GROMACS .gro file of N, CA, C and O in nm:
model
  520
    1MET      N    1  26.983  14.379  18.147
    1MET     CA    2  26.900  14.275  18.204
    1MET      C    3  26.778  14.339  18.268
    1MET      O    4  26.788  14.436  18.341
    2ALA      N    5  26.662  14.286  18.242
    2ALA     CA    6  26.538  14.337  18.298
    2ALA      C    7  26.527  14.302  18.446
    2ALA      O    8  26.603  14.219  18.497
    3ILE      N    9  26.432  14.363  18.511
    3ILE     CA   10  26.410  14.342  18.654
    3ILE      C   11  26.365  14.199  18.680
    3ILE      O   12  26.283  14.144  18.607
    4LYS      N   13  26.418  14.143  18.787
    4LYS     CA   14  26.373  14.011  18.832
    4LYS      C   15  26.267  14.033  18.938
    4LYS      O   16  26.276  14.123  19.019
    5ILE      N   17  26.166  13.949  18.936
    5ILE     CA   18  26.062  13.957  19.038
    5ILE      C   19  26.086  13.844  19.136
    5ILE      O   20  26.103  13.730  19.097
    6GLY      N   21  26.088  13.877  19.263
    6GLY     CA   22  26.112  13.778  19.365
    6GLY      C   23  26.032  13.810  19.489
    6GLY      O   24  25.941  13.893  19.486
    7PRO      N   25  26.069  13.749  19.601
    7PRO     CA   26  25.993  13.768  19.724
    7PRO      C   27  26.014  13.905  19.789
    7PRO      O   28  25.940  13.941  19.878
    8GLN      N   29  26.113  13.983  19.746
    8GLN     CA   30  26.140  14.113  19.806
    8GLN      C   31  26.144  14.221  19.697
    8GLN      O   32  26.250  14.270  19.661
    9PRO      N   33  26.026  14.262  19.645
    9PRO     CA   34  26.025  14.357  19.534
    9PRO      C   35  26.087  14.492  19.571
    9PRO      O   36  26.154  14.553  19.487
   10ALA      N   37  26.070  14.539  19.692
   10ALA     CA   38  26.127  14.669  19.732
   10ALA      C   39  26.279  14.664  19.723
   10ALA      O   40  26.343  14.757  19.670
   11LYS      N   41  26.338  14.555  19.770
   11LYS     CA   42  26.483  14.539  19.766
   11LYS      C   43  26.532  14.533  19.622
   11LYS      O   44  26.632  14.596  19.586
   12ARG      N   45  26.462  14.461  19.538
   12ARG     CA   46  26.502  14.449  19.396
   12ARG      C   47  26.493  14.583  19.324
   12ARG      O   48  26.578  14.616  19.243
   13LEU      N   49  26.386  14.660  19.352
   13LEU     CA   50  26.371  14.790  19.287
   13LEU      C   51  26.481  14.887  19.332
   13LEU      O   52  26.538  14.958  19.249
   14ARG      N   53  26.511  14.890  19.462
   14ARG     CA   54  26.620  14.978  19.511
   14ARG      C   55  26.754  14.937  19.450
   14ARG      O   56  26.833  15.022  19.411
   15LYS      N   57  26.779  14.809  19.441
   15LYS     CA   58  26.905  14.760  19.383
   15LYS      C   59  26.916  14.803  19.237
   15LYS      O   60  27.021  14.851  19.193
   16LYS      N   61  26.808  14.787  19.163
   16LYS     CA   62  26.809  14.825  19.022
   16LYS      C   63  26.832  14.976  19.008
   16LYS      O   64  26.907  15.020  18.920
   17ALA      N   65  26.773  15.055  19.096
   17ALA     CA   66  26.791  15.200  19.091
   17ALA      C   67  26.936  15.239  19.122
   17ALA      O   68  26.991  15.331  19.062
   18ARG      N   69  26.999  15.169  19.216
   18ARG     CA   70  27.139  15.199  19.252
   18ARG      C   71  27.235  15.169  19.138
   18ARG      O   72  27.345  15.225  19.133
   19GLN      N   73  27.199  15.083  19.046
   19GLN     CA   74  27.287  15.045  18.936
   19GLN      C   75  27.305  15.159  18.835
   19GLN      O   76  27.396  15.154  18.754
   20GLY      N   77  27.216  15.258  18.839
   20GLY     CA   78  27.229  15.372  18.749
   20GLY      C   79  27.180  15.342  18.608
   20GLY      O   80  27.117  15.240  18.582
   21MET      N   81  27.215  15.432  18.519
   21MET     CA   82  27.170  15.421  18.380
   21MET      C   83  27.241  15.306  18.310
   21MET      O   84  27.363  15.304  18.298
   22ARG      N   85  27.161  15.211  18.264
   22ARG     CA   86  27.215  15.094  18.195
   22ARG      C   87  27.151  15.079  18.057
   22ARG      O   88  27.156  14.974  17.997
   23GLY      N   89  27.088  15.189  18.012
   23GLY     CA   90  27.027  15.189  17.880
   23GLY      C   91  26.875  15.187  17.886
   23GLY      O   92  26.815  15.176  17.992
   24TYR      N   93  26.818  15.200  17.769
   24TYR     CA   94  26.672  15.198  17.755
   24TYR      C   95  26.625  15.055  17.736
   24TYR      O   96  26.702  14.972  17.690
   25PRO      N   97  26.501  15.032  17.774
   25PRO     CA   98  26.398  15.115  17.835
   25PRO      C   99  26.435  15.154  17.979
   25PRO      O  100  26.503  15.079  18.050
   26VAL      N  101  26.387  15.275  18.019
   26VAL     CA  102  26.412  15.327  18.153
   26VAL      C  103  26.281  15.336  18.229
   26VAL      O  104  26.182  15.389  18.177
   27GLY      N  105  26.280  15.282  18.349
   27GLY     CA  106  26.164  15.294  18.437
   27GLY      C  107  26.187  15.405  18.537
   27GLY      O  108  26.301  15.425  18.582
   28THR      N  109  26.084  15.480  18.568
   28THR     CA  110  26.093  15.583  18.672
   28THR      C  111  25.989  15.554  18.778
   28THR      O  112  25.878  15.510  18.747
   29ILE      N  113  26.027  15.579  18.903
   29ILE     CA  114  25.936  15.556  19.016
   29ILE      C  115  25.938  15.680  19.103
   29ILE      O  116  26.044  15.725  19.145
   30ALA      N  117  25.819  15.736  19.130
   30ALA     CA  118  25.806  15.853  19.217
   30ALA      C  119  25.694  15.828  19.317
   30ALA      O  120  25.590  15.771  19.283
   31PHE      N  121  25.717  15.872  19.440
   31PHE     CA  122  25.618  15.855  19.546
   31PHE      C  123  25.565  15.991  19.589
   31PHE      O  124  25.642  16.087  19.602
   32TYR      N  125  25.435  15.997  19.613
   32TYR     CA  126  25.368  16.121  19.652
   32TYR      C  127  25.282  16.093  19.774
   32TYR      O  128  25.229  15.982  19.789
   33GLY      N  129  25.265  16.195  19.860
   33GLY     CA  130  25.182  16.177  19.978
   33GLY      C  131  25.132  16.308  20.032
   33GLY      O  132  25.182  16.415  19.997
   34PRO      N  133  25.035  16.302  20.123
   34PRO     CA  134  24.979  16.423  20.180
   34PRO      C  135  25.079  16.498  20.269
   34PRO      O  136  25.063  16.616  20.297
   35ASP      N  137  25.184  16.428  20.312
   35ASP     CA  138  25.292  16.488  20.391
   35ASP      C  139  25.420  16.410  20.363
   35ASP      O  140  25.423  16.329  20.271
   36ASN      N  141  25.522  16.433  20.443
   36ASN     CA  142  25.650  16.366  20.417
   36ASN      C  143  25.665  16.231  20.488
   36ASN      O  144  25.773  16.173  20.486
   37ARG      N  145  25.557  16.180  20.547
   37ARG     CA  146  25.566  16.055  20.622
   37ARG      C  147  25.502  15.935  20.552
   37ARG      O  148  25.549  15.823  20.567
   38ARG      N  149  25.391  15.957  20.479
   38ARG     CA  150  25.319  15.845  20.418
   38ARG      C  151  25.298  15.871  20.269
   38ARG      O  152  25.239  15.970  20.231
   39ALA      N  153  25.345  15.780  20.189
   39ALA     CA  154  25.324  15.788  20.045
   39ALA      C  155  25.192  15.718  20.012
   39ALA      O  156  25.177  15.599  20.036
   40SER      N  157  25.098  15.795  19.957
   40SER     CA  158  24.968  15.739  19.923
   40SER      C  159  24.956  15.711  19.774
   40SER      O  160  24.857  15.653  19.729
   41LYS      N  161  25.057  15.752  19.696
   41LYS     CA  162  25.053  15.734  19.551
   41LYS      C  163  25.192  15.699  19.499
   41LYS      O  164  25.292  15.757  19.542
   42ALA      N  165  25.197  15.605  19.408
   42ALA     CA  166  25.320  15.575  19.334
   42ALA      C  167  25.289  15.599  19.187
   42ALA      O  168  25.188  15.550  19.136
   43ALA      N  169  25.374  15.677  19.122
   43ALA     CA  170  25.361  15.700  18.978
   43ALA      C  171  25.483  15.636  18.913
   43ALA      O  172  25.597  15.669  18.946
   44VAL      N  173  25.459  15.545  18.821
   44VAL     CA  174  25.567  15.468  18.758
   44VAL      C  175  25.552  15.480  18.607
   44VAL      O  176  25.442  15.466  18.554
   45SER      N  177  25.663  15.506  18.542
   45SER     CA  178  25.658  15.512  18.396
   45SER      C  179  25.769  15.429  18.338
   45SER      O  180  25.867  15.397  18.404
   46CYS      N  181  25.752  15.396  18.212
   46CYS     CA  182  25.857  15.329  18.138
   46CYS      C  183  25.874  15.403  18.006
   46CYS      O  184  25.777  15.428  17.935
   47ILE      N  185  25.997  15.442  17.979
   47ILE     CA  186  26.031  15.514  17.857
   47ILE      C  187  26.112  15.417  17.772
   47ILE      O  188  26.221  15.375  17.811
   48GLN      N  189  26.058  15.382  17.657
   48GLN     CA  190  26.120  15.279  17.573
   48GLN      C  191  26.248  15.324  17.503
   48GLN      O  192  26.337  15.244  17.481
   49ALA      N  193  26.255  15.453  17.465
   49ALA     CA  194  26.371  15.504  17.392
   49ALA      C  195  26.382  15.654  17.417
   49ALA      O  196  26.283  15.719  17.455
   50GLU      N  197  26.499  15.709  17.395
   50GLU     CA  198  26.520  15.852  17.413
   50GLU      C  199  26.420  15.929  17.328
   50GLU      O  200  26.404  15.902  17.208
   51GLY      N  201  26.348  16.022  17.392
   51GLY     CA  202  26.250  16.103  17.322
   51GLY      C  203  26.113  16.041  17.310
   51GLY      O  204  26.019  16.106  17.265
   52ALA      N  205  26.098  15.916  17.350
   52ALA     CA  206  25.968  15.848  17.340
   52ALA      C  207  25.876  15.894  17.452
   52ALA      O  208  25.921  15.933  17.560
   53GLU      N  209  25.747  15.886  17.426
   53GLU     CA  210  25.647  15.917  17.528
   53GLU      C  211  25.646  15.806  17.634
   53GLU      O  212  25.649  15.688  17.598
   54PRO      N  213  25.643  15.843  17.763
   54PRO     CA  214  25.640  15.739  17.866
   54PRO      C  215  25.504  15.672  17.877
   54PRO      O  216  25.401  15.734  17.853
   55GLU      N  217  25.506  15.545  17.914
   55GLU     CA  218  25.383  15.475  17.951
   55GLU      C  219  25.373  15.489  18.101
   55GLU      O  220  25.464  15.450  18.175
   56LEU      N  221  25.264  15.549  18.150
   56LEU     CA  222  25.250  15.583  18.292
   56LEU      C  223  25.143  15.499  18.358
   56LEU      O  224  25.035  15.479  18.303
   57ARG      N  225  25.176  15.452  18.477
   57ARG     CA  226  25.080  15.381  18.563
   57ARG      C  227  25.088  15.441  18.702
   57ARG      O  228  25.194  15.486  18.745
   58ARG      N  229  24.975  15.437  18.773
   58ARG     CA  230  24.969  15.491  18.909
   58ARG      C  231  24.906  15.388  19.002
   58ARG      O  232  24.814  15.316  18.963
   59TRP      N  233  24.955  15.388  19.125
   59TRP     CA  234  24.899  15.305  19.231
   59TRP      C  235  24.865  15.396  19.349
   59TRP      O  236  24.940  15.489  19.378
   60PHE      N  237  24.753  15.366  19.417
   60PHE     CA  238  24.708  15.449  19.528
   60PHE      C  239  24.676  15.363  19.650
   60PHE      O  240  24.640  15.246  19.636
   61SER      N  241  24.684  15.426  19.767
   61SER     CA  242  24.639  15.362  19.891
   61SER      C  243  24.584  15.471  19.982
   61SER      O  244  24.650  15.572  20.005
   62GLU      N  245  24.463  15.449  20.032
   62GLU     CA  246  24.401  15.546  20.122
   62GLU      C  247  24.459  15.540  20.263
   62GLU      O  248  24.459  15.639  20.334
   63THR      N  249  24.511  15.423  20.303
   63THR     CA  250  24.555  15.407  20.442
   63THR      C  251  24.702  15.366  20.456
   63THR      O  252  24.769  15.410  20.548
   64ALA      N  253  24.749  15.280  20.368
   64ALA     CA  254  24.885  15.226  20.381
   64ALA      C  255  24.987  15.315  20.310
   64ALA      O  256  24.952  15.401  20.229
   65ASP      N  257  25.112  15.294  20.341
   65ASP     CA  258  25.222  15.360  20.271
   65ASP      C  259  25.258  15.271  20.152
   65ASP      O  260  25.298  15.156  20.171
   66VAL      N  261  25.242  15.324  20.030
   66VAL     CA  262  25.266  15.241  19.912
   66VAL      C  263  25.410  15.193  19.903
   66VAL      O  264  25.438  15.092  19.840
   67ARG      N  265  25.503  15.262  19.970
   67ARG     CA  266  25.644  15.220  19.968
   67ARG      C  267  25.666  15.092  20.047
   67ARG      O  268  25.768  15.026  20.029
   68ALA      N  269  25.570  15.057  20.133
   68ALA     CA  270  25.583  14.936  20.215
   68ALA      C  271  25.480  14.830  20.180
   68ALA      O  272  25.476  14.724  20.243
   69ASP      N  273  25.396  14.856  20.083
   69ASP     CA  274  25.291  14.763  20.043
   69ASP      C  275  25.349  14.662  19.944
   69ASP      O  276  25.375  14.695  19.828
   70GLU      N  277  25.371  14.540  19.989
   70GLU     CA  278  25.435  14.438  19.907
   70GLU      C  279  25.356  14.406  19.780
   70GLU      O  280  25.415  14.376  19.676
   71THR      N  281  25.225  14.413  19.787
   71THR     CA  282  25.143  14.386  19.669
   71THR      C  283  25.165  14.492  19.563
   71THR      O  284  25.187  14.461  19.445
   72ILE      N  285  25.162  14.619  19.604
   72ILE     CA  286  25.184  14.729  19.510
   72ILE      C  287  25.326  14.723  19.454
   72ILE      O  288  25.347  14.737  19.333
   73LEU      N  289  25.424  14.700  19.539
   73LEU     CA  290  25.563  14.694  19.493
   73LEU      C  291  25.584  14.578  19.395
   73LEU      O  292  25.657  14.592  19.297
   74ALA      N  293  25.517  14.466  19.420
   74ALA     CA  294  25.527  14.353  19.326
   74ALA      C  295  25.463  14.389  19.192
   74ALA      O  296  25.515  14.352  19.087
   75GLU      N  297  25.352  14.462  19.195
   75GLU     CA  298  25.288  14.505  19.071
   75GLU      C  299  25.376  14.604  18.995
   75GLU      O  300  25.383  14.600  18.872
   76ILE      N  301  25.443  14.694  19.068
   76ILE     CA  302  25.536  14.788  19.005
   76ILE      C  303  25.650  14.712  18.939
   76ILE      O  304  25.685  14.737  18.823
   77ALA      N  305  25.708  14.617  19.012
   77ALA     CA  306  25.818  14.537  18.957
   77ALA      C  307  25.771  14.459  18.834
   77ALA      O  308  25.843  14.450  18.734
   78ALA      N  309  25.649  14.405  18.839
   78ALA     CA  310  25.596  14.329  18.725
   78ALA      C  311  25.576  14.420  18.604
   78ALA      O  312  25.606  14.382  18.490
   79PHE      N  313  25.526  14.543  18.627
   79PHE     CA  314  25.508  14.638  18.518
   79PHE      C  315  25.642  14.671  18.453
   79PHE      O  316  25.655  14.672  18.330
   80LEU      N  317  25.745  14.696  18.534
   80LEU     CA  318  25.877  14.730  18.480
   80LEU      C  319  25.940  14.609  18.410
   80LEU      O  320  26.007  14.624  18.309
   81LYS      N  321  25.915  14.490  18.463
   81LYS     CA  322  25.967  14.369  18.395
   81LYS      C  323  25.897  14.350  18.262
   81LYS      O  324  25.962  14.322  18.160
   82GLN      N  325  25.765  14.365  18.260
   82GLN     CA  326  25.688  14.351  18.137
   82GLN      C  327  25.736  14.453  18.033
   82GLN      O  328  25.737  14.424  17.914
   83SER      N  329  25.778  14.572  18.080
   83SER     CA  330  25.826  14.677  17.991
   83SER      C  331  25.973  14.658  17.954
   83SER      O  332  26.029  14.740  17.883
   84SER      N  333  26.035  14.554  18.007
   84SER     CA  334  26.177  14.522  17.983
   84SER      C  335  26.271  14.633  18.025
   84SER      O  336  26.372  14.660  17.958
   85ALA      N  337  26.240  14.701  18.137
   85ALA     CA  338  26.324  14.811  18.185
   85ALA      C  339  26.465  14.763  18.217
   85ALA      O  340  26.483  14.668  18.291
   86HIS      N  341  26.563  14.829  18.158
   86HIS     CA  342  26.703  14.799  18.185
   86HIS      C  343  26.758  14.890  18.294
   86HIS      O  344  26.856  14.855  18.359
   87SER      N  345  26.698  15.007  18.310
   87SER     CA  346  26.741  15.105  18.410
   87SER      C  347  26.620  15.149  18.489
   87SER      O  348  26.508  15.150  18.437
   88VAL      N  349  26.643  15.190  18.614
   88VAL     CA  350  26.536  15.242  18.699
   88VAL      C  351  26.587  15.366  18.769
   88VAL      O  352  26.696  15.365  18.828
   89ALA      N  353  26.509  15.473  18.761
   89ALA     CA  354  26.537  15.595  18.837
   89ALA      C  355  26.426  15.608  18.941
   89ALA      O  356  26.308  15.601  18.907
   90MET      N  357  26.467  15.622  19.067
   90MET     CA  358  26.368  15.626  19.175
   90MET      C  359  26.404  15.737  19.272
   90MET      O  360  26.519  15.745  19.318
   91ALA      N  361  26.308  15.822  19.305
   91ALA     CA  362  26.329  15.928  19.404
   91ALA      C  363  26.348  15.864  19.541
   91ALA      O  364  26.287  15.761  19.572
   92ASP      N  365  26.433  15.926  19.623
   92ASP     CA  366  26.462  15.872  19.756
   92ASP      C  367  26.345  15.880  19.852
   92ASP      O  368  26.327  15.795  19.937
   93GLY      N  369  26.264  15.984  19.840
   93GLY     CA  370  26.155  16.003  19.935
   93GLY      C  371  26.027  16.043  19.865
   93GLY      O  372  26.009  16.020  19.745
   94ILE      N  373  25.939  16.105  19.941
   94ILE     CA  374  25.813  16.154  19.888
   94ILE      C  375  25.840  16.290  19.825
   94ILE      O  376  25.900  16.377  19.889
   95ILE      N  377  25.796  16.309  19.701
   95ILE     CA  378  25.832  16.432  19.630
   95ILE      C  379  25.713  16.522  19.602
   95ILE      O  380  25.714  16.598  19.505
   96GLY      N  381  25.614  16.519  19.686
   96GLY     CA  382  25.504  16.613  19.671
   96GLY      C  383  25.368  16.551  19.697
   96GLY      O  384  25.356  16.435  19.736
   97CYS      N  385  25.271  16.634  19.674
   97CYS     CA  386  25.130  16.603  19.696
   97CYS      C  387  25.081  16.501  19.593
   97CYS      O  388  25.120  16.507  19.476
   98PRO      N  389  24.993  16.407  19.632
   98PRO     CA  390  24.944  16.307  19.537
   98PRO      C  391  24.837  16.361  19.442
   98PRO      O  392  24.802  16.295  19.345
   99HIS      N  393  24.786  16.481  19.469
   99HIS     CA  394  24.683  16.538  19.383
   99HIS      C  395  24.749  16.609  19.266
   99HIS      O  396  24.859  16.660  19.276
  100GLU      N  397  24.680  16.612  19.152
  100GLU     CA  398  24.737  16.668  19.030
  100GLU      C  399  24.685  16.809  19.004
  100GLU      O  400  24.564  16.831  18.995
  101GLU      N  401  24.781  16.900  18.992
  101GLU     CA  402  24.749  17.039  18.962
  101GLU      C  403  24.679  17.046  18.826
  101GLU      O  404  24.721  16.983  18.730
  102GLY      N  405  24.569  17.121  18.820
  102GLY     CA  406  24.494  17.132  18.697
  102GLY      C  407  24.390  17.022  18.679
  102GLY      O  408  24.304  17.031  18.593
  103VAL      N  409  24.402  16.917  18.759
  103VAL     CA  410  24.305  16.807  18.755
  103VAL      C  411  24.224  16.805  18.884
  103VAL      O  412  24.101  16.812  18.882
  104ASP      N  413  24.295  16.799  18.999
  104ASP     CA  414  24.230  16.792  19.129
  104ASP      C  415  24.210  16.929  19.193
  104ASP      O  416  24.129  16.943  19.285
  105TYR      N  417  24.285  17.028  19.148
  105TYR     CA  418  24.272  17.165  19.198
  105TYR      C  419  24.327  17.259  19.091
  105TYR      O  420  24.401  17.216  19.003
  106PRO      N  421  24.289  17.388  19.097
  106PRO     CA  422  24.327  17.480  18.989
  106PRO      C  423  24.478  17.502  18.977
  106PRO      O  424  24.552  17.499  19.076
  107MET      N  425  24.522  17.523  18.852
  107MET     CA  426  24.663  17.550  18.822
  107MET      C  427  24.708  17.676  18.899
  107MET      O  428  24.634  17.772  18.910
  108GLY      N  429  24.830  17.669  18.949
  108GLY     CA  430  24.890  17.785  19.016
  108GLY      C  431  24.849  17.803  19.161
  108GLY      O  432  24.897  17.894  19.228
  109GLU      N  433  24.762  17.718  19.210
  109GLU     CA  434  24.718  17.728  19.349
  109GLU      C  435  24.771  17.608  19.428
  109GLU      O  436  24.796  17.503  19.372
  110PRO      N  437  24.786  17.625  19.560
  110PRO     CA  438  24.827  17.509  19.641
  110PRO      C  439  24.712  17.410  19.655
  110PRO      O  440  24.595  17.446  19.645
  111CYS      N  441  24.746  17.285  19.676
  111CYS     CA  442  24.645  17.181  19.694
  111CYS      C  443  24.568  17.207  19.824
  111CYS      O  444  24.628  17.216  19.931
  112PRO      N  445  24.435  17.214  19.817
  112PRO     CA  446  24.357  17.237  19.939
  112PRO      C  447  24.351  17.114  20.031
  112PRO      O  448  24.315  17.126  20.147
  113HIS      N  449  24.390  16.997  19.979
  113HIS     CA  450  24.384  16.873  20.056
  113HIS      C  451  24.514  16.841  20.130
  113HIS      O  452  24.516  16.757  20.219
  114CYS      N  453  24.623  16.906  20.090
  114CYS     CA  454  24.755  16.873  20.145
  114CYS      C  455  24.827  16.998  20.193
  114CYS      O  456  24.923  17.045  20.129
  115PRO      N  457  24.786  17.054  20.306
  115PRO     CA  458  24.848  17.179  20.353
  115PRO      C  459  24.998  17.165  20.383
  115PRO      O  460  25.071  17.264  20.379
  116TYR      N  461  25.046  17.046  20.410
  116TYR     CA  462  25.189  17.027  20.438
  116TYR      C  463  25.276  17.079  20.324
  116TYR      O  464  25.381  17.138  20.346
  117TRP      N  465  25.233  17.059  20.200
  117TRP     CA  466  25.314  17.094  20.083
  117TRP      C  467  25.304  17.240  20.043
  117TRP      O  468  25.380  17.286  19.958
  118LYS      N  469  25.213  17.316  20.104
  118LYS     CA  470  25.197  17.457  20.066
  118LYS      C  471  25.326  17.534  20.099
  118LYS      O  472  25.372  17.537  20.213
  119GLY      N  473  25.387  17.593  19.997
  119GLY     CA  474  25.508  17.671  20.015
  119GLY      C  475  25.633  17.589  20.044
  119GLY      O  476  25.733  17.641  20.091
  120ARG      N  477  25.629  17.462  20.014
  120ARG     CA  478  25.741  17.372  20.044
  120ARG      C  479  25.808  17.324  19.916
  120ARG      O  480  25.742  17.293  19.819
  121ASP      N  481  25.941  17.316  19.917
  121ASP     CA  482  26.016  17.263  19.805
  121ASP      C  483  25.997  17.111  19.803
  121ASP      O  484  26.024  17.043  19.901
  122ARG      N  485  25.951  17.058  19.689
  122ARG     CA  486  25.919  16.916  19.682
  122ARG      C  487  26.043  16.827  19.690
  122ARG      O  488  26.033  16.709  19.723
  123TRP      N  489  26.162  16.878  19.656
  123TRP     CA  490  26.282  16.796  19.657
  123TRP      C  491  26.354  16.798  19.790
  123TRP      O  492  26.410  16.696  19.832
  124THR      N  493  26.355  16.913  19.858
  124THR     CA  494  26.427  16.922  19.985
  124THR      C  495  26.332  16.908  20.105
  124THR      O  496  26.378  16.875  20.214
  125GLY      N  497  26.204  16.937  20.085
  125GLY     CA  498  26.109  16.934  20.196
  125GLY      C  499  26.113  17.061  20.279
  125GLY      O  500  26.036  17.076  20.374
  126GLU      N  501  26.203  17.152  20.244
  126GLU     CA  502  26.215  17.278  20.319
  126GLU      C  503  26.110  17.378  20.273
  126GLU      O  504  26.072  17.381  20.155
  127LEU      N  505  26.067  17.463  20.367
  127LEU     CA  506  25.976  17.571  20.331
  127LEU      C  507  26.050  17.672  20.245
  127LEU      O  508  26.165  17.707  20.273
  128ASP      N  509  25.985  17.716  20.138
  128ASP     CA  510  26.045  17.817  20.052
  128ASP      C  511  26.047  17.950  20.127
  128ASP      O  512  25.952  17.983  20.197
  129PRO      N  513  26.157  18.026  20.111
  129PRO     CA  514  26.160  18.156  20.179
  129PRO      C  515  26.049  18.245  20.124
  129PRO      O  516  26.026  18.251  20.005
  130ALA      N  517  25.981  18.312  20.216
  130ALA     CA  518  25.868  18.397  20.174
  130ALA      C  519  25.912  18.533  20.127
  130ALA      O  520  26.012  18.583  20.146
   0.00000   0.00000   0.00000
Protein backbone atom coordinates (compact mmCIF):
# COMPACT_ATOMS: atom_id res chain seq x y z
CA MET A 1 0.00 0.00 0.00
CA ALA A 2 1.36 3.42 -0.94
CA ILE A 3 1.74 6.28 1.50
CA LYS A 4 -1.39 8.10 2.59
CA ILE A 5 -1.25 11.86 2.78
CA GLY A 6 -3.03 13.42 5.71
CA PRO A 7 -2.80 16.24 8.22
CA GLN A 8 0.31 14.78 9.93
CA PRO A 9 2.86 13.93 7.21
CA ALA A 10 5.75 13.48 9.68
CA LYS A 11 3.77 10.89 11.64
CA ARG A 12 2.77 9.03 8.47
CA LEU A 13 6.35 8.97 7.15
CA ARG A 14 7.74 7.64 10.47
CA LYS A 15 5.01 4.99 10.61
CA LYS A 16 5.76 3.87 7.06
CA ALA A 17 9.48 3.67 7.88
CA ARG A 18 8.80 1.55 11.00
CA GLN A 19 6.93 -1.01 8.87
CA GLY A 20 10.20 -2.07 7.24
CA MET A 21 10.72 -3.51 3.79
CA ARG A 22 7.39 -4.22 2.15
CA GLY A 23 8.62 -4.38 -1.42
CA TYR A 24 9.39 -2.04 -4.26
CA PRO A 25 9.15 0.83 -4.99
CA VAL A 26 11.27 1.92 -2.01
CA GLY A 27 11.51 5.51 -0.81
CA THR A 28 14.54 6.75 1.10
CA ILE A 29 14.67 9.86 3.27
CA ALA A 30 17.88 11.42 4.61
CA PHE A 31 18.36 14.66 6.52
CA TYR A 32 21.48 16.81 6.42
CA GLY A 33 22.48 19.92 8.34
CA PRO A 34 25.34 22.19 9.29
CA ASP A 35 25.40 20.49 12.72
CA ASN A 36 23.49 17.82 14.62
CA ARG A 37 20.66 20.13 15.72
CA ARG A 38 19.05 21.58 12.56
CA ALA A 39 18.40 19.77 9.31
CA SER A 40 18.60 22.26 6.45
CA LYS A 41 18.30 19.67 3.65
CA ALA A 42 16.16 16.62 2.98
CA ALA A 43 17.22 14.25 0.21
CA VAL A 44 14.49 11.84 -0.86
CA SER A 45 14.66 9.17 -3.50
CA CYS A 46 12.40 6.53 -4.89
CA ILE A 47 13.80 3.30 -6.30
CA GLN A 48 11.25 1.56 -8.51
CA ALA A 49 12.91 -1.89 -8.64
CA GLU A 50 16.03 -3.68 -7.43
CA GLY A 51 19.01 -2.33 -9.35
CA ALA A 52 17.08 0.62 -10.81
CA GLU A 53 18.44 4.15 -10.72
CA PRO A 54 16.79 6.23 -7.98
CA GLU A 55 14.74 9.32 -8.74
CA LEU A 56 16.15 11.96 -6.37
CA ARG A 57 14.56 15.13 -5.04
CA ARG A 58 15.95 17.61 -2.51
CA TRP A 59 14.34 20.16 -0.22
CA PHE A 60 16.20 23.00 1.51
CA SER A 61 15.57 25.56 4.23
CA GLU A 62 17.90 28.40 5.20
CA THR A 63 16.30 28.96 8.62
CA ALA A 64 13.85 26.20 9.58
CA ASP A 65 14.47 22.56 10.41
CA VAL A 66 13.13 20.60 7.43
CA ARG A 67 12.18 17.73 9.77
CA ALA A 68 9.57 20.01 11.38
CA ASP A 69 8.43 21.94 8.30
CA GLU A 70 4.92 20.63 7.57
CA THR A 71 4.95 22.00 4.02
CA ILE A 72 8.19 20.21 3.13
CA LEU A 73 7.08 17.00 4.84
CA ALA A 74 3.77 17.10 2.94
CA GLU A 75 5.68 17.55 -0.33
CA ILE A 76 7.95 14.60 0.56
CA ALA A 77 4.91 12.44 1.34
CA ALA A 78 3.27 13.53 -1.94
CA PHE A 79 6.43 12.66 -3.91
CA LEU A 80 6.57 9.19 -2.33
CA LYS A 81 2.84 8.66 -2.90
CA GLN A 82 3.16 9.76 -6.54
CA SER A 83 6.04 7.25 -6.85
CA SER A 84 3.82 4.54 -5.31
CA ALA A 85 6.40 3.78 -2.59
CA HIS A 86 5.52 0.60 -0.71
CA SER A 87 8.49 0.84 1.66
CA VAL A 88 10.31 3.78 3.25
CA ALA A 89 13.80 3.81 4.74
CA MET A 90 14.52 6.88 6.85
CA ALA A 91 17.60 7.81 8.88
CA ASP A 92 16.87 8.55 12.54
CA GLY A 93 18.81 11.80 12.66
CA ILE A 94 20.96 14.18 10.69
CA ILE A 95 23.59 12.21 8.78
CA GLY A 96 26.03 14.85 7.65
CA CYS A 97 26.69 18.15 6.00
CA PRO A 98 24.13 19.47 3.46
CA HIS A 99 26.88 20.47 1.03
CA GLU A 100 27.97 18.00 -1.65
CA GLU A 101 31.56 16.87 -1.88
CA GLY A 102 32.92 17.52 -5.36
CA VAL A 103 30.13 20.00 -6.06
CA ASP A 104 30.22 22.54 -3.21
CA TYR A 105 33.80 21.85 -2.10
CA PRO A 106 36.74 19.76 -3.37
CA MET A 107 36.71 15.95 -3.09
CA GLY A 108 38.59 14.58 -0.10
CA GLU A 109 38.46 17.81 1.88
CA PRO A 110 36.16 18.75 4.77
CA CYS A 111 33.33 21.17 4.05
CA PRO A 112 34.51 24.73 4.78
CA HIS A 113 30.92 25.76 5.63
CA CYS A 114 30.19 23.07 8.24
CA PRO A 115 33.05 22.77 10.75
CA TYR A 116 30.90 20.60 13.06
CA TRP A 117 31.22 17.63 10.67
CA LYS A 118 35.01 17.86 10.24
CA GLY A 119 36.47 14.58 11.51
CA ARG A 120 33.07 13.32 12.67
CA ASP A 121 31.40 10.00 11.88
CA ARG A 122 28.17 10.84 10.06
CA TRP A 123 26.26 7.87 11.54
CA THR A 124 27.28 8.07 15.20
CA GLY A 125 28.08 11.78 15.46
CA GLU A 126 31.26 10.87 17.33
CA LEU A 127 34.62 12.41 16.48
CA ASP A 128 36.82 9.96 14.61
CA PRO A 129 39.94 9.01 16.56
CA ALA A 130 42.89 11.01 15.27
